[in-house]
Coordinates of C-alpha atoms and ligand atoms in Angstrom, one line a residue:
M374 CA 19.5 4.8 -16.0
D375 CA 20.5 8.4 -15.3
I376 CA 20.6 8.3 -11.6
N377 CA 24.2 7.9 -10.3
F378 CA 23.4 5.4 -7.5
E379 CA 27.1 5.3 -6.6
K380 CA 26.7 8.6 -5.0
L381 CA 24.3 7.3 -2.4
P382 CA 25.1 6.1 1.2
T383 CA 24.3 2.4 1.4
P384 CA 21.9 0.9 2.1
S385 CA 19.4 3.6 0.8
Y386 CA 15.9 3.5 -0.5
I387 CA 15.4 6.0 -3.3
V388 CA 12.3 7.0 -5.0
D389 CA 12.5 8.5 -8.6
E390 CA 9.9 11.5 -8.5
R391 CA 9.5 11.2 -12.3
L392 CA 8.2 7.6 -12.0
L393 CA 5.8 8.5 -9.2
I394 CA 4.5 11.3 -11.3
K395 CA 3.9 9.0 -14.2
N396 CA 1.8 6.8 -11.9
L397 CA -0.1 9.6 -10.4
E398 CA -0.8 11.0 -14.0
I399 CA -2.4 7.7 -14.8
L400 CA -4.5 7.7 -11.6
K401 CA -5.5 11.4 -12.2
D402 CA -6.7 10.5 -15.6
V403 CA -9.1 7.8 -14.2
M404 CA -10.4 10.4 -11.8
D405 CA -10.9 12.9 -14.6
R406 CA -12.7 10.5 -16.9
T407 CA -15.0 9.1 -14.2
G408 CA -15.3 11.7 -11.5
C409 CA -14.2 9.1 -9.0
R410 CA -11.9 9.8 -6.2
I411 CA -8.7 8.1 -5.5
L412 CA -6.9 7.9 -2.2
L413 CA -3.5 6.8 -1.3
A414 CA -3.7 3.7 1.1
Q415 CA -0.6 4.3 3.2
K416 CA -0.1 0.9 4.3
A417 CA 2.1 0.1 1.3
F418 CA 3.8 3.6 1.0
S419 CA 4.0 6.2 3.8
M420 CA 6.9 8.3 2.3
Y421 CA 5.4 11.5 3.6
Y422 CA 8.0 13.9 2.0
L423 CA 6.1 13.1 -1.2
Y424 CA 2.6 13.6 0.2
P425 CA 2.4 17.3 -1.0
L426 CA 3.2 16.1 -4.6
I427 CA 0.8 13.2 -4.3
G428 CA -2.0 15.6 -2.9
K429 CA -1.8 17.6 -6.2
Y430 CA -3.1 14.5 -8.1
L431 CA -5.0 12.5 -5.6
S432 CA -8.0 13.2 -3.4
G433 CA -6.4 12.2 -0.1
T434 CA -5.2 9.4 2.1
T435 CA -6.7 6.4 3.7
A436 CA -5.5 4.8 6.9
S437 CA -5.7 1.7 9.0
S438 CA -4.8 3.2 12.3
L439 CA -4.9 6.4 14.2
F440 CA -1.2 7.0 13.4
E441 CA -1.5 6.5 9.6
A442 CA -4.6 8.9 9.8
K443 CA -2.4 11.5 11.7
L444 CA 0.3 11.3 9.0
G445 CA -2.2 11.6 6.1
Y446 CA -3.8 14.7 8.0
E447 CA -0.5 16.4 8.8
E448 CA 1.3 15.8 5.6
M449 CA -1.3 15.9 2.8
K450 CA -2.7 19.1 3.9
G451 CA -6.3 20.0 3.1
R452 CA -7.0 16.7 1.5
E453 CA -9.5 14.0 2.5
V454 CA -8.6 11.7 5.5
H455 CA -10.4 8.3 5.5
I456 CA -9.9 5.6 8.0
Y457 CA -10.9 1.8 8.2
S458 CA -9.9 -0.5 11.0
P459 CA -11.0 -4.0 12.1
A460 CA -11.7 -2.4 15.5
Y461 CA -11.3 0.9 17.0
R462 CA -9.8 1.7 20.5
E463 CA -12.1 3.9 22.6
E464 CA -9.2 5.9 23.9
E465 CA -8.1 6.7 20.3
F466 CA -11.6 7.5 18.9
D467 CA -11.8 11.3 19.8
E468 CA -8.6 11.9 18.0
I469 CA -9.8 9.9 15.0
M470 CA -13.0 11.9 14.9
E471 CA -11.1 15.1 14.9
I472 CA -9.1 14.4 11.9
C473 CA -11.2 12.0 9.7
D474 CA -13.6 12.8 7.1
H475 CA -14.7 9.2 6.6
I476 CA -14.8 6.5 9.2
V477 CA -15.5 2.9 8.0
F478 CA -16.6 0.4 10.5
N479 CA -15.9 -3.4 10.3
S480 CA -19.0 -4.5 12.1
F481 CA -22.5 -3.4 13.3
S482 CA -21.3 -3.8 16.9
Q483 CA -18.5 -1.3 16.2
W484 CA -20.9 1.0 14.5
D485 CA -23.5 0.8 17.4
K486 CA -20.6 1.4 20.0
F487 CA -19.2 4.6 18.3
K488 CA -22.2 6.2 16.3
K489 CA -23.5 8.3 19.2
R490 CA -19.9 9.8 19.8
I491 CA -19.8 10.7 16.1
W492 CA -23.3 12.3 16.1
N493 CA -22.4 14.3 19.2
S494 CA -19.0 15.3 17.9
G495 CA -20.4 18.3 15.9
R496 CA -18.2 17.4 12.9
K497 CA -19.6 16.2 9.7
I498 CA -18.1 12.7 9.4
E499 CA -19.2 10.4 6.8
C500 CA -19.6 6.8 8.2
G501 CA -19.4 3.5 6.3
L502 CA -19.4 -0.1 6.6
R503 CA -17.0 -2.7 5.3
I504 CA -18.9 -5.6 3.6
N505 CA -17.5 -9.0 2.8
P506 CA -19.0 -10.0 -0.5
E507 CA -17.5 -13.5 0.1
Y508 CA -16.0 -13.3 -3.3
S509 CA -12.2 -13.0 -4.2
E510 CA -9.8 -14.5 -6.6
I511 CA -6.8 -14.5 -4.3
E512 CA -5.0 -17.6 -4.0
T513 CA -2.6 -17.0 -1.0
D514 CA -4.9 -17.1 2.2
I515 CA -2.9 -14.4 4.2
Y516 CA -3.7 -11.8 1.6
N517 CA -7.4 -12.9 1.0
P518 CA -9.8 -11.0 2.9
C519 CA -12.6 -13.4 1.9
F520 CA -11.0 -16.6 3.2
T521 CA -13.1 -19.0 5.4
G522 CA -13.5 -17.3 8.8
S523 CA -12.0 -14.0 7.8
R524 CA -12.7 -11.1 10.3
L525 CA -12.7 -8.5 7.6
G526 CA -16.1 -7.1 6.5
I527 CA -19.7 -7.9 7.2
T528 CA -21.1 -11.0 5.3
L529 CA -24.6 -10.7 3.8
E530 CA -26.0 -13.1 6.4
N531 CA -24.8 -10.7 9.3
F532 CA -26.0 -7.5 7.4
R533 CA -28.7 -5.4 9.4
E534 CA -30.9 -3.7 6.9
D535 CA -32.7 -1.7 9.7
D536 CA -29.4 -0.5 11.4
L537 CA -28.3 1.7 8.5
D538 CA -29.4 5.2 9.8
G539 CA -26.5 7.4 9.6
I540 CA -24.4 5.1 7.2
D541 CA -23.4 7.0 4.1
G542 CA -21.4 4.3 2.3
L543 CA -20.3 0.8 1.8
H544 CA -16.8 -0.4 1.5
F545 CA -15.3 -3.6 0.0
H546 CA -11.7 -4.6 -0.3
T547 CA -11.2 -8.1 -1.7
M548 CA -8.4 -7.7 -4.3
C549 CA -4.6 -8.0 -4.2
E550 CA -2.4 -6.9 -7.1
Q551 CA -5.0 -7.7 -9.5
N552 CA -6.3 -6.4 -13.0
S553 CA -9.7 -4.9 -13.7
D554 CA -11.4 -8.2 -15.0
V555 CA -11.3 -9.4 -11.3
L556 CA -13.0 -6.1 -10.3
E557 CA -15.6 -6.6 -12.9
R558 CA -16.4 -10.1 -11.6
T559 CA -16.2 -9.0 -7.9
L560 CA -18.5 -6.1 -8.7
K561 CA -21.1 -8.3 -10.2
V562 CA -21.3 -10.1 -7.0
V563 CA -21.3 -7.1 -4.8
D564 CA -24.2 -5.7 -6.9
E565 CA -26.2 -9.0 -6.7
K566 CA -25.8 -9.2 -2.9
F567 CA -25.7 -5.7 -1.7
G568 CA -27.3 -3.6 -4.6
K569 CA -30.4 -3.0 -2.7
Y570 CA -28.4 -1.3 0.2
I571 CA -26.2 0.6 -2.2
R572 CA -29.4 2.3 -3.4
K573 CA -29.5 4.1 0.1
M574 CA -25.9 5.2 0.0
K575 CA -23.9 8.3 -1.0
W576 CA -20.8 6.5 -2.0
V577 CA -19.1 3.1 -2.5
N578 CA -15.5 2.5 -1.8
F579 CA -13.9 -0.2 -4.0
G580 CA -10.9 -0.6 -1.6
G581 CA -7.4 -1.3 -2.9
G582 CA -5.6 -4.1 -4.7
H583 CA -6.1 -2.5 -8.2
H584 CA -2.8 -2.7 -10.0
I585 CA -3.8 0.3 -12.2
T586 CA -0.2 1.6 -13.0
R587 CA 0.9 -1.8 -14.2
P588 CA 1.7 -1.9 -17.9
D589 CA -0.8 -4.6 -18.7
Y590 CA -3.6 -3.2 -16.5
D591 CA -7.0 -2.7 -18.4
I592 CA -8.0 0.8 -17.7
E593 CA -11.0 0.9 -19.8
T594 CA -12.7 -2.0 -17.9
L595 CA -11.9 -0.1 -14.7
I596 CA -13.6 3.0 -16.0
K597 CA -16.6 0.9 -17.1
C598 CA -16.8 -0.7 -13.6
I599 CA -16.9 2.8 -11.9
M600 CA -19.3 4.3 -14.3
F601 CA -21.6 1.3 -13.9
I602 CA -22.0 1.6 -10.2
K603 CA -22.2 5.5 -10.4
E604 CA -24.9 5.4 -13.1
K605 CA -27.0 2.6 -11.6
Y606 CA -27.1 3.9 -8.0
G607 CA -26.2 7.7 -8.3
V608 CA -23.3 7.2 -5.8
E609 CA -19.7 8.5 -5.7
V610 CA -17.0 6.0 -6.2
Y611 CA -13.8 5.9 -4.2
L612 CA -10.7 3.7 -4.9
E613 CA -8.0 3.4 -2.4
P614 CA -4.9 1.8 -4.0
G615 CA -1.6 1.6 -2.2
E616 CA 0.7 -0.4 -4.1
A617 CA -0.4 1.3 -7.6
V618 CA 0.6 4.6 -6.4
A619 CA 4.2 3.8 -5.8
L620 CA 4.7 0.6 -8.0
N621 CA 7.9 0.6 -9.7
T622 CA 9.1 3.9 -8.5
G623 CA 11.9 3.2 -6.1
Y624 CA 15.1 1.3 -5.5
L625 CA 17.1 -0.2 -2.8
V626 CA 20.7 0.4 -3.3
A627 CA 23.2 -1.9 -1.4
R628 CA 26.9 -2.7 -1.5
V629 CA 28.8 -6.0 -1.5
L630 CA 30.6 -6.5 1.7
D631 CA 32.3 -9.9 1.2
I632 CA 32.4 -12.8 -1.1
V633 CA 32.5 -16.4 0.4
N634 CA 32.0 -19.9 -1.1
N635 CA 30.2 -23.0 0.1
G636 CA 29.4 -25.0 -3.0
I637 CA 28.1 -21.7 -4.5
D638 CA 29.7 -18.3 -4.6
I639 CA 28.0 -16.1 -2.1
A640 CA 27.8 -12.3 -1.8
I641 CA 27.2 -10.7 1.6
L642 CA 25.5 -7.4 1.2
D643 CA 25.2 -4.4 3.5
T644 CA 21.3 -4.9 3.4
S645 CA 19.1 -7.7 4.7
A646 CA 16.0 -9.4 3.4
A647 CA 14.7 -9.9 6.8
C648 CA 15.3 -6.2 7.9
H649 CA 15.0 -4.1 4.8
M650 CA 12.8 -6.1 2.3
P651 CA 10.8 -8.5 4.6
D652 CA 8.3 -9.3 1.9
V653 CA 11.1 -11.1 0.0
I654 CA 10.8 -13.6 2.9
E655 CA 7.1 -13.1 3.8
M656 CA 5.5 -13.1 0.3
P657 CA 7.9 -14.7 -0.8
Y658 CA 9.3 -13.3 -4.1
R659 CA 12.4 -12.6 -5.8
P660 CA 13.2 -8.9 -6.2
K661 CA 15.0 -7.8 -9.7
I662 CA 18.4 -6.3 -9.7
I663 CA 19.4 -3.9 -12.4
G664 CA 21.9 -5.6 -14.8
S665 CA 21.4 -9.2 -13.3
G666 CA 19.9 -12.3 -14.7
E667 CA 18.4 -15.6 -13.5
P668 CA 21.1 -18.0 -12.1
G669 CA 23.3 -19.3 -15.0
E670 CA 21.8 -16.7 -17.4
Y671 CA 25.2 -14.7 -17.2
P672 CA 28.7 -16.2 -16.5
Y673 CA 28.8 -15.3 -12.7
T674 CA 26.2 -16.8 -10.4
Y675 CA 26.0 -15.7 -6.8
R676 CA 23.6 -16.3 -3.9
L677 CA 22.9 -12.9 -2.2
G678 CA 22.7 -13.0 1.5
G679 CA 21.9 -10.3 4.2
M680 CA 23.9 -8.9 7.3
T681 CA 21.9 -10.8 10.0
C682 CA 22.7 -14.0 11.6
L683 CA 19.4 -15.5 10.4
A684 CA 20.3 -18.5 8.2
G685 CA 17.4 -17.7 5.9
D686 CA 18.3 -14.0 5.4
V687 CA 18.9 -14.8 1.7
I688 CA 17.6 -12.6 -1.2
G689 CA 18.0 -15.1 -3.9
D690 CA 20.5 -16.4 -6.5
Y691 CA 21.3 -14.1 -9.5
S692 CA 24.0 -14.2 -12.3
F693 CA 26.1 -11.3 -13.4
K694 CA 28.2 -10.5 -16.6
K695 CA 31.1 -9.7 -14.5
P696 CA 32.4 -11.3 -11.1
L697 CA 31.1 -9.2 -8.1
K698 CA 33.6 -7.6 -6.1
E699 CA 33.6 -6.1 -2.5
G700 CA 32.3 -2.6 -2.8
N701 CA 30.3 -3.2 -5.9
V702 CA 26.8 -1.4 -5.8
L703 CA 23.6 -3.5 -6.5
V704 CA 20.3 -1.8 -7.2
F705 CA 17.1 -3.7 -6.4
T706 CA 14.1 -2.5 -8.3
D707 CA 10.4 -1.9 -7.1
M708 CA 11.5 -1.1 -3.7
A709 CA 9.2 1.9 -2.8
I710 CA 6.4 -0.3 -1.5
Y711 CA 6.1 -2.5 1.5
T712 CA 9.8 -1.7 2.5
M713 CA 10.2 1.6 4.4
V714 CA 6.7 1.0 6.0
K715 CA 7.7 -2.6 7.1
N716 CA 11.5 -2.6 7.9
N717 CA 12.9 -3.2 11.3
T718 CA 16.2 -3.2 13.2
F719 CA 16.3 -6.9 13.9
N720 CA 19.9 -8.0 15.0
G721 CA 20.8 -4.4 15.5
V722 CA 21.0 -3.8 11.6
N723 CA 20.7 -0.1 10.8
L724 CA 17.8 1.1 8.6
P725 CA 18.4 2.2 5.1
S726 CA 18.7 6.0 4.4
I727 CA 15.8 7.5 2.5
A728 CA 16.3 9.5 -0.6
V729 CA 14.6 11.0 -3.6
Y730 CA 15.6 11.9 -7.0
N731 CA 14.3 14.7 -9.4
E732 CA 15.7 16.3 -12.4
T733 CA 16.1 19.9 -10.6
D734 CA 17.8 18.6 -7.4
G735 CA 19.2 15.3 -8.5
I736 CA 19.7 12.9 -5.5
K737 CA 18.7 14.3 -2.2
V738 CA 19.2 12.1 1.0
L739 CA 16.2 13.0 3.3
K740 CA 17.0 10.8 6.3
Q741 CA 19.7 8.6 7.7
F742 CA 19.2 6.4 10.7
G743 CA 21.5 5.4 13.5
Y744 CA 21.9 3.6 16.9
E745 CA 19.3 5.8 18.6
D746 CA 16.6 4.5 16.1
F747 CA 17.4 0.9 17.3
K748 CA 17.7 1.8 20.9
C749 CA 14.7 4.0 21.2
R750 CA 12.2 1.0 20.5
L751 CA 13.7 -1.0 23.2
S752 CA 13.9 -0.6 27.0
Ligands
PLP1399 C1 -4.3 -2.9 2.0 C2 -5.4 -2.0 1.8 C3 -5.5 -1.1 0.7 C4 -4.4 -0.9 -0.3 O1 -4.2 -2.1 -1.0 P1 -3.1 -2.1 -2.1 O2 -3.1 -3.7 -2.5 O3 -1.9 -1.6 -1.6 O4 -3.8 -1.4 -3.3 C5 -6.8 -0.5 0.7 N1 -7.8 -0.5 1.6 C6 -7.6 -1.4 2.6 C7 -8.7 -1.4 3.5 C8 -6.4 -2.2 2.8 O5 -6.4 -3.0 3.8

């Protein structure tokens, strides 16, 4: 690893532009080989400093809210802006219509409520409906848009064949961190259930959850899936991955503040699972640390804990070749996604700085946070 993490203020998130470009090249290759369009779904990664770079490769951004849409519109200039939301607020809709090229609705009632405003807007906006094919292979309910009683998307039973005037596309999003074999099986169901409606459309959006940049991802099957729908129905295909864009491109760098013992050695860090990597607790998962192993794998095992008073603010147990000491720097991997977008200042813990690395400029610290960022959200 050629980045000198010791130089960073801690805690810091740092994204390595070289790794991001590697991912973007993989995605661009899929676009070039199929003619599909790929959008950055901002939910997982909204580091807008990098949007101009991302916009050189991808077709634009997608959003789930007015604010995300604005960020994509402002920071990835000249690229497509898409939005899907489970429901739109009337007072935000004018602004949404001003900046979005595609608006996807979650229900026929939302479509009926807003379609006249779109038709009267004078802007050329493509409209879509999110369908729920009631097929997914996600085992964790909170990440499964097709679980029983899901609010996300229109089921075949509720689909209104004669209310499609002005609808340009269909959108489905039923995957999470999955490979293209899942897409292939999902597409079969989408085709069987909704094929006769796709025939009337200009585009189909395959949503996100495609882990395209993961080393074991089968790109050939993805390409087959895209070409199958394009050729069978003569439609454009959109993909809107979030995670895959910034997967394995960033780190969270933290320092050891103290070592204590309670039956096990415990290192307290200047970061926090609850504040800076909430998915460690929510998912939950165990992040990797450069140079560390499973508990007991190396001679010195520690439980790593955060700075908050939450008893469960524990990152996990890790072993090291040498004993940890106050001031040691630890580097957590794959920390670009679902971190900056989800962090918080619970317990008054400061937010990590945000930095980038590239070969020309080395490390560049883009933003540091302070007391005002904590106070401004409270009253
Ligand atoms: C979350 C989400 C995405 C992106 O999903 P990833 O798992 O990050 O690829 C795309 N579209 C919609 C509608 C989403 O909710």
